[in-house]
Amino acid sequence: MATDEELAHAICMIVKSGPVGLPISFLNHSVDSAAVVIGAVVEECWSEGVGLESICIDPELAQLLGFTLGSRISHGGSPPVIFEEGLGRQVRFNRLAETGT
């Protein structure tokens, strides 16, 4: 099984490669373990230069993680938490739009 760091790196590479955030499932993680991986993903994205616009989390999971709507992840670039009904144990990391200047 992958370590939290390996998982965070793999998720960051998925976020980096796609134009749209894909839901990442945390079905086999405890709430504490999911919190660690989410924080590690935000840190990994920050260190890789992948700006995150927001983190979408189901309101029920967000409550278990201690997040409120609009609260900011205390890692990396501190992206805000946005609620999205129906995600369940999935989290979507939304990348900042690229600007062509």
Short mmCIF file of the N, C-alpha and C atoms (twelve columns), coordinates in Angstrom:
data_MODEL
# 
_entry.id   MODEL 
# 
loop_
_atom_site.group_PDB 
_atom_site.id 
_atom_site.type_symbol 
_atom_site.label_atom_id 
_atom_site.label_alt_id 
_atom_site.label_comp_id 
_atom_site.label_asym_id 
_atom_site.label_seq_id 
_atom_site.Cartn_x 
_atom_site.Cartn_y 
_atom_site.Cartn_z 
_atom_site.pdbx_PDB_model_num 
ATOM 1   N N  . MET A 1   0.844   -1.182 0.000   1 
ATOM 2   C CA . MET A 1   0.000   0.000  0.000   1 
ATOM 3   C C  . MET A 1   0.886   1.240  0.000   1 
ATOM 4   N N  . ALA A 2   0.446   2.265  -0.689  1 
ATOM 5   C CA . ALA A 2   1.202   3.516  -0.804  1 
ATOM 6   C C  . ALA A 2   1.196   4.270  0.521   1 
ATOM 7   N N  . THR A 3   2.283   4.991  0.775   1 
ATOM 8   C CA . THR A 3   2.347   5.852  1.953   1 
ATOM 9   C C  . THR A 3   1.499   7.097  1.693   1 
ATOM 10  N N  . ASP A 4   1.234   7.841  2.756   1 
ATOM 11  C CA . ASP A 4   0.475   9.090  2.595   1 
ATOM 12  C C  . ASP A 4   1.184   10.036 1.640   1 
ATOM 13  N N  . GLU A 5   2.512   10.089 1.724   1 
ATOM 14  C CA . GLU A 5   3.290   10.983 0.856   1 
ATOM 15  C C  . GLU A 5   3.208   10.539 -0.599  1 
ATOM 16  N N  . GLU A 6   3.291   9.233  -0.838  1 
ATOM 17  C CA . GLU A 6   3.186   8.721  -2.210  1 
ATOM 18  C C  . GLU A 6   1.790   8.977  -2.779  1 
ATOM 19  N N  . LEU A 7   0.790   8.775  -1.943  1 
ATOM 20  C CA . LEU A 7   -0.584  9.029  -2.358  1 
ATOM 21  C C  . LEU A 7   -0.789  10.506 -2.674  1 
ATOM 22  N N  . ALA A 8   -0.275  11.382 -1.805  1 
ATOM 23  C CA . ALA A 8   -0.396  12.827 -2.026  1 
ATOM 24  C C  . ALA A 8   0.285   13.234 -3.333  1 
ATOM 25  N N  . HIS A 9   1.449   12.665 -3.603  1 
ATOM 26  C CA . HIS A 9   2.161   12.986 -4.842  1 
ATOM 27  C C  . HIS A 9   1.350   12.526 -6.062  1 
ATOM 28  N N  . ALA A 10  0.809   11.309 -5.998  1 
ATOM 29  C CA . ALA A 10  0.026   10.782 -7.118  1 
ATOM 30  C C  . ALA A 10  -1.220  11.635 -7.363  1 
ATOM 31  N N  . ILE A 11  -1.910  12.025 -6.296  1 
ATOM 32  C CA . ILE A 11  -3.102  12.863 -6.445  1 
ATOM 33  C C  . ILE A 11  -2.723  14.217 -7.023  1 
ATOM 34  N N  . CYS A 12  -1.617  14.780 -6.566  1 
ATOM 35  C CA . CYS A 12  -1.154  16.069 -7.095  1 
ATOM 36  C C  . CYS A 12  -0.883  15.963 -8.592  1 
ATOM 37  N N  . MET A 13  -0.288  14.870 -9.033  1 
ATOM 38  C CA . MET A 13  -0.002  14.695 -10.458 1 
ATOM 39  C C  . MET A 13  -1.304  14.578 -11.258 1 
ATOM 40  N N  . ILE A 14  -2.328  13.967 -10.674 1 
ATOM 41  C CA . ILE A 14  -3.635  13.895 -11.337 1 
ATOM 42  C C  . ILE A 14  -4.221  15.301 -11.465 1 
ATOM 43  N N  . VAL A 15  -4.167  16.061 -10.377 1 
ATOM 44  C CA . VAL A 15  -4.689  17.437 -10.384 1 
ATOM 45  C C  . VAL A 15  -3.929  18.272 -11.404 1 
ATOM 46  N N  . LYS A 16  -2.621  18.116 -11.436 1 
ATOM 47  C CA . LYS A 16  -1.766  18.882 -12.347 1 
ATOM 48  C C  . LYS A 16  -2.058  18.556 -13.810 1 
ATOM 49  N N  . SER A 17  -2.398  17.315 -14.102 1 
ATOM 50  C CA . SER A 17  -2.538  16.897 -15.497 1 
ATOM 51  C C  . SER A 17  -3.907  17.187 -16.114 1 
ATOM 52  N N  . GLY A 18  -4.909  17.419 -15.298 1 
ATOM 53  C CA . GLY A 18  -6.244  17.602 -15.850 1 
ATOM 54  C C  . GLY A 18  -6.760  19.013 -15.720 1 
ATOM 55  N N  . PRO A 19  -7.561  19.459 -16.685 1 
ATOM 56  C CA . PRO A 19  -8.112  20.812 -16.622 1 
ATOM 57  C C  . PRO A 19  -9.244  20.951 -15.601 1 
ATOM 58  N N  . VAL A 20  -9.853  19.824 -15.243 1 
ATOM 59  C CA . VAL A 20  -10.988 19.845 -14.324 1 
ATOM 60  C C  . VAL A 20  -10.682 18.920 -13.154 1 
ATOM 61  N N  . GLY A 21  -11.035 19.355 -11.943 1 
ATOM 62  C CA . GLY A 21  -10.807 18.526 -10.771 1 
ATOM 63  C C  . GLY A 21  -11.622 17.242 -10.823 1 
ATOM 64  N N  . LEU A 22  -10.978 16.129 -10.538 1 
ATOM 65  C CA . LEU A 22  -11.658 14.842 -10.490 1 
ATOM 66  C C  . LEU A 22  -11.859 14.444 -9.036  1 
ATOM 67  N N  . PRO A 23  -13.014 13.878 -8.712  1 
ATOM 68  C CA . PRO A 23  -13.215 13.433 -7.330  1 
ATOM 69  C C  . PRO A 23  -12.264 12.296 -6.973  1 
ATOM 70  N N  . ILE A 24  -11.620 12.426 -5.842  1 
ATOM 71  C CA . ILE A 24  -10.704 11.410 -5.325  1 
ATOM 72  C C  . ILE A 24  -11.395 10.749 -4.137  1 
ATOM 73  N N  . SER A 25  -11.516 9.424  -4.163  1 
ATOM 74  C CA . SER A 25  -12.231 8.699  -3.107  1 
ATOM 75  C C  . SER A 25  -11.337 8.429  -1.905  1 
ATOM 76  N N  . PHE A 26  -11.907 8.647  -0.737  1 
ATOM 77  C CA . PHE A 26  -11.256 8.328  0.523   1 
ATOM 78  C C  . PHE A 26  -12.100 7.295  1.274   1 
ATOM 79  N N  . LEU A 27  -12.542 6.272  0.554   1 
ATOM 80  C CA . LEU A 27  -13.432 5.261  1.118   1 
ATOM 81  C C  . LEU A 27  -12.727 4.370  2.138   1 
ATOM 82  N N  . ASN A 28  -11.464 4.115  1.955   1 
ATOM 83  C CA . ASN A 28  -10.727 3.213  2.835   1 
ATOM 84  C C  . ASN A 28  -9.903  3.953  3.877   1 
ATOM 85  N N  . HIS A 29  -10.194 5.221  4.078   1 
ATOM 86  C CA . HIS A 29  -9.451  6.031  5.035   1 
ATOM 87  C C  . HIS A 29  -10.346 6.413  6.207   1 
ATOM 88  N N  . SER A 30  -9.769  6.426  7.377   1 
ATOM 89  C CA . SER A 30  -10.482 6.995  8.523   1 
ATOM 90  C C  . SER A 30  -10.551 8.503  8.314   1 
ATOM 91  N N  . VAL A 31  -11.345 9.168  9.107   1 
ATOM 92  C CA . VAL A 31  -11.438 10.627 8.994   1 
ATOM 93  C C  . VAL A 31  -10.070 11.249 9.249   1 
ATOM 94  N N  . ASP A 32  -9.363  10.764 10.277  1 
ATOM 95  C CA . ASP A 32  -8.033  11.311 10.587  1 
ATOM 96  C C  . ASP A 32  -7.053  11.083 9.443   1 
ATOM 97  N N  . SER A 33  -7.093  9.889  8.868   1 
ATOM 98  C CA . SER A 33  -6.195  9.578  7.752   1 
ATOM 99  C C  . SER A 33  -6.540  10.422 6.528   1 
ATOM 100 N N  . ALA A 34  -7.829  10.607 6.253   1 
ATOM 101 C CA . ALA A 34  -8.238  11.460 5.129   1 
ATOM 102 C C  . ALA A 34  -7.752  12.885 5.338   1 
ATOM 103 N N  . ALA A 35  -7.843  13.386 6.566   1 
ATOM 104 C CA . ALA A 35  -7.376  14.745 6.864   1 
ATOM 105 C C  . ALA A 35  -5.883  14.878 6.591   1 
ATOM 106 N N  . VAL A 36  -5.114  13.872 6.972   1 
ATOM 107 C CA . VAL A 36  -3.664  13.896 6.743   1 
ATOM 108 C C  . VAL A 36  -3.366  13.920 5.250   1 
ATOM 109 N N  . VAL A 37  -4.046  13.072 4.490   1 
ATOM 110 C CA . VAL A 37  -3.784  13.002 3.046   1 
ATOM 111 C C  . VAL A 37  -4.231  14.288 2.351   1 
ATOM 112 N N  . ILE A 38  -5.380  14.829 2.730   1 
ATOM 113 C CA . ILE A 38  -5.845  16.087 2.131   1 
ATOM 114 C C  . ILE A 38  -4.822  17.193 2.365   1 
ATOM 115 N N  . GLY A 39  -4.345  17.319 3.598   1 
ATOM 116 C CA . GLY A 39  -3.314  18.314 3.898   1 
ATOM 117 C C  . GLY A 39  -2.044  18.071 3.105   1 
ATOM 118 N N  . ALA A 40  -1.661  16.799 2.974   1 
ATOM 119 C CA . ALA A 40  -0.446  16.454 2.217   1 
ATOM 120 C C  . ALA A 40  -0.614  16.770 0.734   1 
ATOM 121 N N  . VAL A 41  -1.813  16.556 0.187   1 
ATOM 122 C CA . VAL A 41  -2.065  16.891 -1.222  1 
ATOM 123 C C  . VAL A 41  -1.933  18.396 -1.431  1 
ATOM 124 N N  . VAL A 42  -2.514  19.173 -0.541  1 
ATOM 125 C CA . VAL A 42  -2.435  20.634 -0.659  1 
ATOM 126 C C  . VAL A 42  -0.966  21.080 -0.587  1 
ATOM 127 N N  . GLU A 43  -0.201  20.506 0.330   1 
ATOM 128 C CA . GLU A 43  1.230   20.842 0.444   1 
ATOM 129 C C  . GLU A 43  1.992   20.438 -0.810  1 
ATOM 130 N N  . GLU A 44  1.726   19.228 -1.306  1 
ATOM 131 C CA . GLU A 44  2.415   18.726 -2.500  1 
ATOM 132 C C  . GLU A 44  2.090   19.601 -3.712  1 
ATOM 133 N N  . CYS A 45  0.822   19.947 -3.874  1 
ATOM 134 C CA . CYS A 45  0.450   20.824 -4.987  1 
ATOM 135 C C  . CYS A 45  1.170   22.163 -4.875  1 
ATOM 136 N N  . TRP A 46  1.217   22.712 -3.670  1 
ATOM 137 C CA . TRP A 46  1.900   23.987 -3.439  1 
ATOM 138 C C  . TRP A 46  3.374   23.888 -3.831  1 
ATOM 139 N N  . SER A 47  4.044   22.810 -3.387  1 
ATOM 140 C CA . SER A 47  5.470   22.668 -3.680  1 
ATOM 141 C C  . SER A 47  5.731   22.383 -5.159  1 
ATOM 142 N N  . GLU A 48  4.744   21.809 -5.857  1 
ATOM 143 C CA . GLU A 48  4.870   21.526 -7.293  1 
ATOM 144 C C  . GLU A 48  4.422   22.699 -8.159  1 
ATOM 145 N N  . GLY A 49  3.983   23.794 -7.527  1 
ATOM 146 C CA . GLY A 49  3.535   24.963 -8.279  1 
ATOM 147 C C  . GLY A 49  2.146   24.817 -8.871  1 
ATOM 148 N N  . VAL A 50  1.357   23.907 -8.309  1 
ATOM 149 C CA . VAL A 50  -0.015  23.692 -8.774  1 
ATOM 150 C C  . VAL A 50  -0.934  24.451 -7.820  1 
ATOM 151 N N  . GLY A 51  -1.426  25.599 -8.265  1 
ATOM 152 C CA . GLY A 51  -2.316  26.391 -7.430  1 
ATOM 153 C C  . GLY A 51  -3.690  25.754 -7.335  1 
ATOM 154 N N  . LEU A 52  -4.229  25.712 -6.128  1 
ATOM 155 C CA . LEU A 52  -5.557  25.153 -5.929  1 
ATOM 156 C C  . LEU A 52  -6.548  26.284 -5.674  1 
ATOM 157 N N  . GLU A 53  -7.607  26.302 -6.465  1 
ATOM 158 C CA . GLU A 53  -8.656  27.311 -6.311  1 
ATOM 159 C C  . GLU A 53  -9.535  26.986 -5.110  1 
ATOM 160 N N  . SER A 54  -9.853  25.697 -4.937  1 
ATOM 161 C CA . SER A 54  -10.718 25.278 -3.836  1 
ATOM 162 C C  . SER A 54  -10.635 23.775 -3.656  1 
ATOM 163 N N  . ILE A 55  -11.162 23.335 -2.522  1 
ATOM 164 C CA . ILE A 55  -11.298 21.923 -2.213  1 
ATOM 165 C C  . ILE A 55  -12.793 21.676 -2.008  1 
ATOM 166 N N  . CYS A 56  -13.399 20.817 -2.821  1 
ATOM 167 C CA . CYS A 56  -14.825 20.502 -2.696  1 
ATOM 168 C C  . CYS A 56  -14.993 19.255 -1.846  1 
ATOM 169 N N  . ILE A 57  -15.828 19.384 -0.811  1 
ATOM 170 C CA . ILE A 57  -16.055 18.292 0.129   1 
ATOM 171 C C  . ILE A 57  -17.551 18.227 0.430   1 
ATOM 172 N N  . ASP A 58  -18.053 17.016 0.578   1 
ATOM 173 C CA . ASP A 58  -19.436 16.829 0.993   1 
ATOM 174 C C  . ASP A 58  -19.613 17.451 2.388   1 
ATOM 175 N N  . PRO A 59  -20.722 18.144 2.633   1 
ATOM 176 C CA . PRO A 59  -20.916 18.794 3.935   1 
ATOM 177 C C  . PRO A 59  -20.771 17.857 5.131   1 
ATOM 178 N N  . GLU A 60  -21.212 16.613 4.989   1 
ATOM 179 C CA . GLU A 60  -21.098 15.669 6.106   1 
ATOM 180 C C  . GLU A 60  -19.643 15.328 6.402   1 
ATOM 181 N N  . LEU A 61  -18.863 15.050 5.363   1 
ATOM 182 C CA . LEU A 61  -17.442 14.772 5.552   1 
ATOM 183 C C  . LEU A 61  -16.723 16.012 6.073   1 
ATOM 184 N N  . ALA A 62  -17.083 17.174 5.536   1 
ATOM 185 C CA . ALA A 62  -16.467 18.425 5.990   1 
ATOM 186 C C  . ALA A 62  -16.680 18.619 7.487   1 
ATOM 187 N N  . GLN A 63  -17.884 18.320 7.957   1 
ATOM 188 C CA . GLN A 63  -18.172 18.463 9.387   1 
ATOM 189 C C  . GLN A 63  -17.290 17.518 10.202  1 
ATOM 190 N N  . LEU A 64  -17.140 16.274 9.739   1 
ATOM 191 C CA . LEU A 64  -16.286 15.312 10.436  1 
ATOM 192 C C  . LEU A 64  -14.830 15.766 10.464  1 
ATOM 193 N N  . LEU A 65  -14.425 16.458 9.392   1 
ATOM 194 C CA . LEU A 65  -13.054 16.962 9.299   1 
ATOM 195 C C  . LEU A 65  -12.862 18.283 10.037  1 
ATOM 196 N N  . GLY A 66  -13.969 18.874 10.490  1 
ATOM 197 C CA . GLY A 66  -13.893 20.131 11.228  1 
ATOM 198 C C  . GLY A 66  -13.877 21.370 10.353  1 
ATOM 199 N N  . PHE A 67  -14.301 21.236 9.101   1 
ATOM 200 C CA . PHE A 67  -14.337 22.371 8.188   1 
ATOM 201 C C  . PHE A 67  -15.722 23.003 8.158   1 
ATOM 202 N N  . THR A 68  -15.757 24.294 7.975   1 
ATOM 203 C CA . THR A 68  -17.000 25.001 7.713   1 
ATOM 204 C C  . THR A 68  -16.898 25.574 6.307   1 
ATOM 205 N N  . LEU A 69  -18.037 25.916 5.731   1 
ATOM 206 C CA . LEU A 69  -18.059 26.476 4.388   1 
ATOM 207 C C  . LEU A 69  -17.178 27.717 4.334   1 
ATOM 208 N N  . GLY A 70  -16.243 27.727 3.407   1 
ATOM 209 C CA . GLY A 70  -15.354 28.869 3.237   1 
ATOM 210 C C  . GLY A 70  -14.116 28.842 4.103   1 
ATOM 211 N N  . SER A 71  -14.041 27.892 5.063   1 
ATOM 212 C CA . SER A 71  -12.815 27.822 5.854   1 
ATOM 213 C C  . SER A 71  -11.666 27.460 4.928   1 
ATOM 214 N N  . ARG A 72  -10.481 27.759 5.361   1 
ATOM 215 C CA . ARG A 72  -9.306  27.521 4.511   1 
ATOM 216 C C  . ARG A 72  -8.456  26.392 5.073   1 
ATOM 217 N N  . ILE A 73  -7.952  25.574 4.148   1 
ATOM 218 C CA . ILE A 73  -7.047  24.495 4.533   1 
ATOM 219 C C  . ILE A 73  -5.754  25.149 5.017   1 
ATOM 220 N N  . SER A 74  -5.275  24.749 6.149   1 
ATOM 221 C CA . SER A 74  -4.084  25.405 6.728   1 
ATOM 222 C C  . SER A 74  -2.788  24.791 6.206   1 
ATOM 223 N N  . HIS A 75  -2.725  24.572 4.923   1 
ATOM 224 C CA . HIS A 75  -1.530  24.031 4.265   1 
ATOM 225 C C  . HIS A 75  -1.348  24.761 2.951   1 
ATOM 226 N N  . GLY A 76  -0.151  24.693 2.409   1 
ATOM 227 C CA . GLY A 76  0.106   25.242 1.084   1 
ATOM 228 C C  . GLY A 76  -0.424  26.643 0.907   1 
ATOM 229 N N  . GLY A 77  -1.180  26.866 -0.149  1 
ATOM 230 C CA . GLY A 77  -1.740  28.179 -0.443  1 
ATOM 231 C C  . GLY A 77  -3.044  28.458 0.263   1 
ATOM 232 N N  . SER A 78  -3.421  27.624 1.208   1 
ATOM 233 C CA . SER A 78  -4.653  27.779 2.008   1 
ATOM 234 C C  . SER A 78  -5.907  27.910 1.153   1 
ATOM 235 N N  . PRO A 79  -6.167  26.921 0.267   1 
ATOM 236 C CA . PRO A 79  -7.380  27.009 -0.550  1 
ATOM 237 C C  . PRO A 79  -8.636  26.896 0.319   1 
ATOM 238 N N  . PRO A 80  -9.725  27.532 -0.096  1 
ATOM 239 C CA . PRO A 80  -10.972 27.464 0.672   1 
ATOM 240 C C  . PRO A 80  -11.696 26.134 0.467   1 
ATOM 241 N N  . VAL A 81  -12.492 25.787 1.470   1 
ATOM 242 C CA . VAL A 81  -13.333 24.597 1.404   1 
ATOM 243 C C  . VAL A 81  -14.703 25.003 0.871   1 
ATOM 244 N N  . ILE A 82  -15.153 24.288 -0.133  1 
ATOM 245 C CA . ILE A 82  -16.470 24.501 -0.714  1 
ATOM 246 C C  . ILE A 82  -17.257 23.213 -0.528  1 
ATOM 247 N N  . PHE A 83  -18.524 23.344 -0.139  1 
ATOM 248 C CA . PHE A 83  -19.360 22.166 0.048   1 
ATOM 249 C C  . PHE A 83  -19.996 21.764 -1.274  1 
ATOM 250 N N  . GLU A 84  -20.083 20.469 -1.486  1 
ATOM 251 C CA . GLU A 84  -20.784 19.934 -2.650  1 
ATOM 252 C C  . GLU A 84  -21.532 18.680 -2.213  1 
ATOM 253 N N  . GLU A 85  -22.844 18.807 -2.163  1 
ATOM 254 C CA . GLU A 85  -23.699 17.675 -1.790  1 
ATOM 255 C C  . GLU A 85  -23.451 16.498 -2.731  1 
ATOM 256 N N  . GLY A 86  -23.489 15.306 -2.175  1 
ATOM 257 C CA . GLY A 86  -23.420 14.103 -2.984  1 
ATOM 258 C C  . GLY A 86  -22.025 13.552 -3.216  1 
ATOM 259 N N  . LEU A 87  -20.983 14.243 -2.753  1 
ATOM 260 C CA . LEU A 87  -19.632 13.713 -2.935  1 
ATOM 261 C C  . LEU A 87  -19.336 12.547 -1.991  1 
ATOM 262 N N  . GLY A 88  -20.052 12.473 -0.884  1 
ATOM 263 C CA . GLY A 88  -19.805 11.392 0.066   1 
ATOM 264 C C  . GLY A 88  -18.384 11.441 0.595   1 
ATOM 265 N N  . ARG A 89  -17.640 10.362 0.397   1 
ATOM 266 C CA . ARG A 89  -16.250 10.289 0.876   1 
ATOM 267 C C  . ARG A 89  -15.261 10.653 -0.236  1 
ATOM 268 N N  . GLN A 90  -15.722 11.422 -1.209  1 
ATOM 269 C CA . GLN A 90  -14.836 11.892 -2.269  1 
ATOM 270 C C  . GLN A 90  -14.507 13.364 -2.035  1 
ATOM 271 N N  . VAL A 91  -13.321 13.746 -2.466  1 
ATOM 272 C CA . VAL A 91  -12.862 15.128 -2.363  1 
ATOM 273 C C  . VAL A 91  -12.368 15.542 -3.741  1 
ATOM 274 N N  . ARG A 92  -12.720 16.753 -4.150  1 
ATOM 275 C CA . ARG A 92  -12.258 17.263 -5.446  1 
ATOM 276 C C  . ARG A 92  -11.340 18.451 -5.211  1 
ATOM 277 N N  . PHE A 93  -10.135 18.358 -5.737  1 
ATOM 278 C CA . PHE A 93  -9.139  19.413 -5.648  1 
ATOM 279 C C  . PHE A 93  -9.207  20.201 -6.952  1 
ATOM 280 N N  . ASN A 94  -9.704  21.434 -6.908  1 
ATOM 281 C CA . ASN A 94  -9.872  22.262 -8.101  1 
ATOM 282 C C  . ASN A 94  -8.661  23.152 -8.313  1 
ATOM 283 N N  . ARG A 95  -8.062  22.988 -9.449  1 
ATOM 284 C CA . ARG A 95  -6.871  23.752 -9.810  1 
ATOM 285 C C  . ARG A 95  -7.259  25.152 -10.235 1 
ATOM 286 N N  . LEU A 96  -6.388  26.106 -9.962  1 
ATOM 287 C CA . LEU A 96  -6.582  27.475 -10.441 1 
ATOM 288 C C  . LEU A 96  -6.531  27.479 -11.965 1 
ATOM 289 N N  . ALA A 97  -7.365  28.279 -12.575 1 
ATOM 290 C CA . ALA A 97  -7.368  28.418 -14.030 1 
ATOM 291 C C  . ALA A 97  -6.055  29.038 -14.484 1 
ATOM 292 N N  . GLU A 98  -5.543  28.543 -15.572 1 
ATOM 293 C CA . GLU A 98  -4.330  29.102 -16.166 1 
ATOM 294 C C  . GLU A 98  -4.688  30.412 -16.849 1 
ATOM 295 N N  . THR A 99  -3.836  31.403 -16.687 1 
ATOM 296 C CA . THR A 99  -4.063  32.672 -17.370 1 
ATOM 297 C C  . THR A 99  -2.996  32.831 -18.440 1 
ATOM 298 N N  . GLY A 100 -3.407  33.237 -19.600 1 
ATOM 299 C CA . GLY A 100 -2.459  33.410 -20.709 1 
ATOM 300 C C  . GLY A 100 -2.109  34.880 -20.889 1 
ATOM 301 N N  . THR A 101 -1.107  35.348 -20.153 1 
ATOM 302 C CA . THR A 101 -0.690  36.744 -20.310 1 
ATOM 303 C C  . THR A 101 0.657   36.843 -20.955 1 
# 
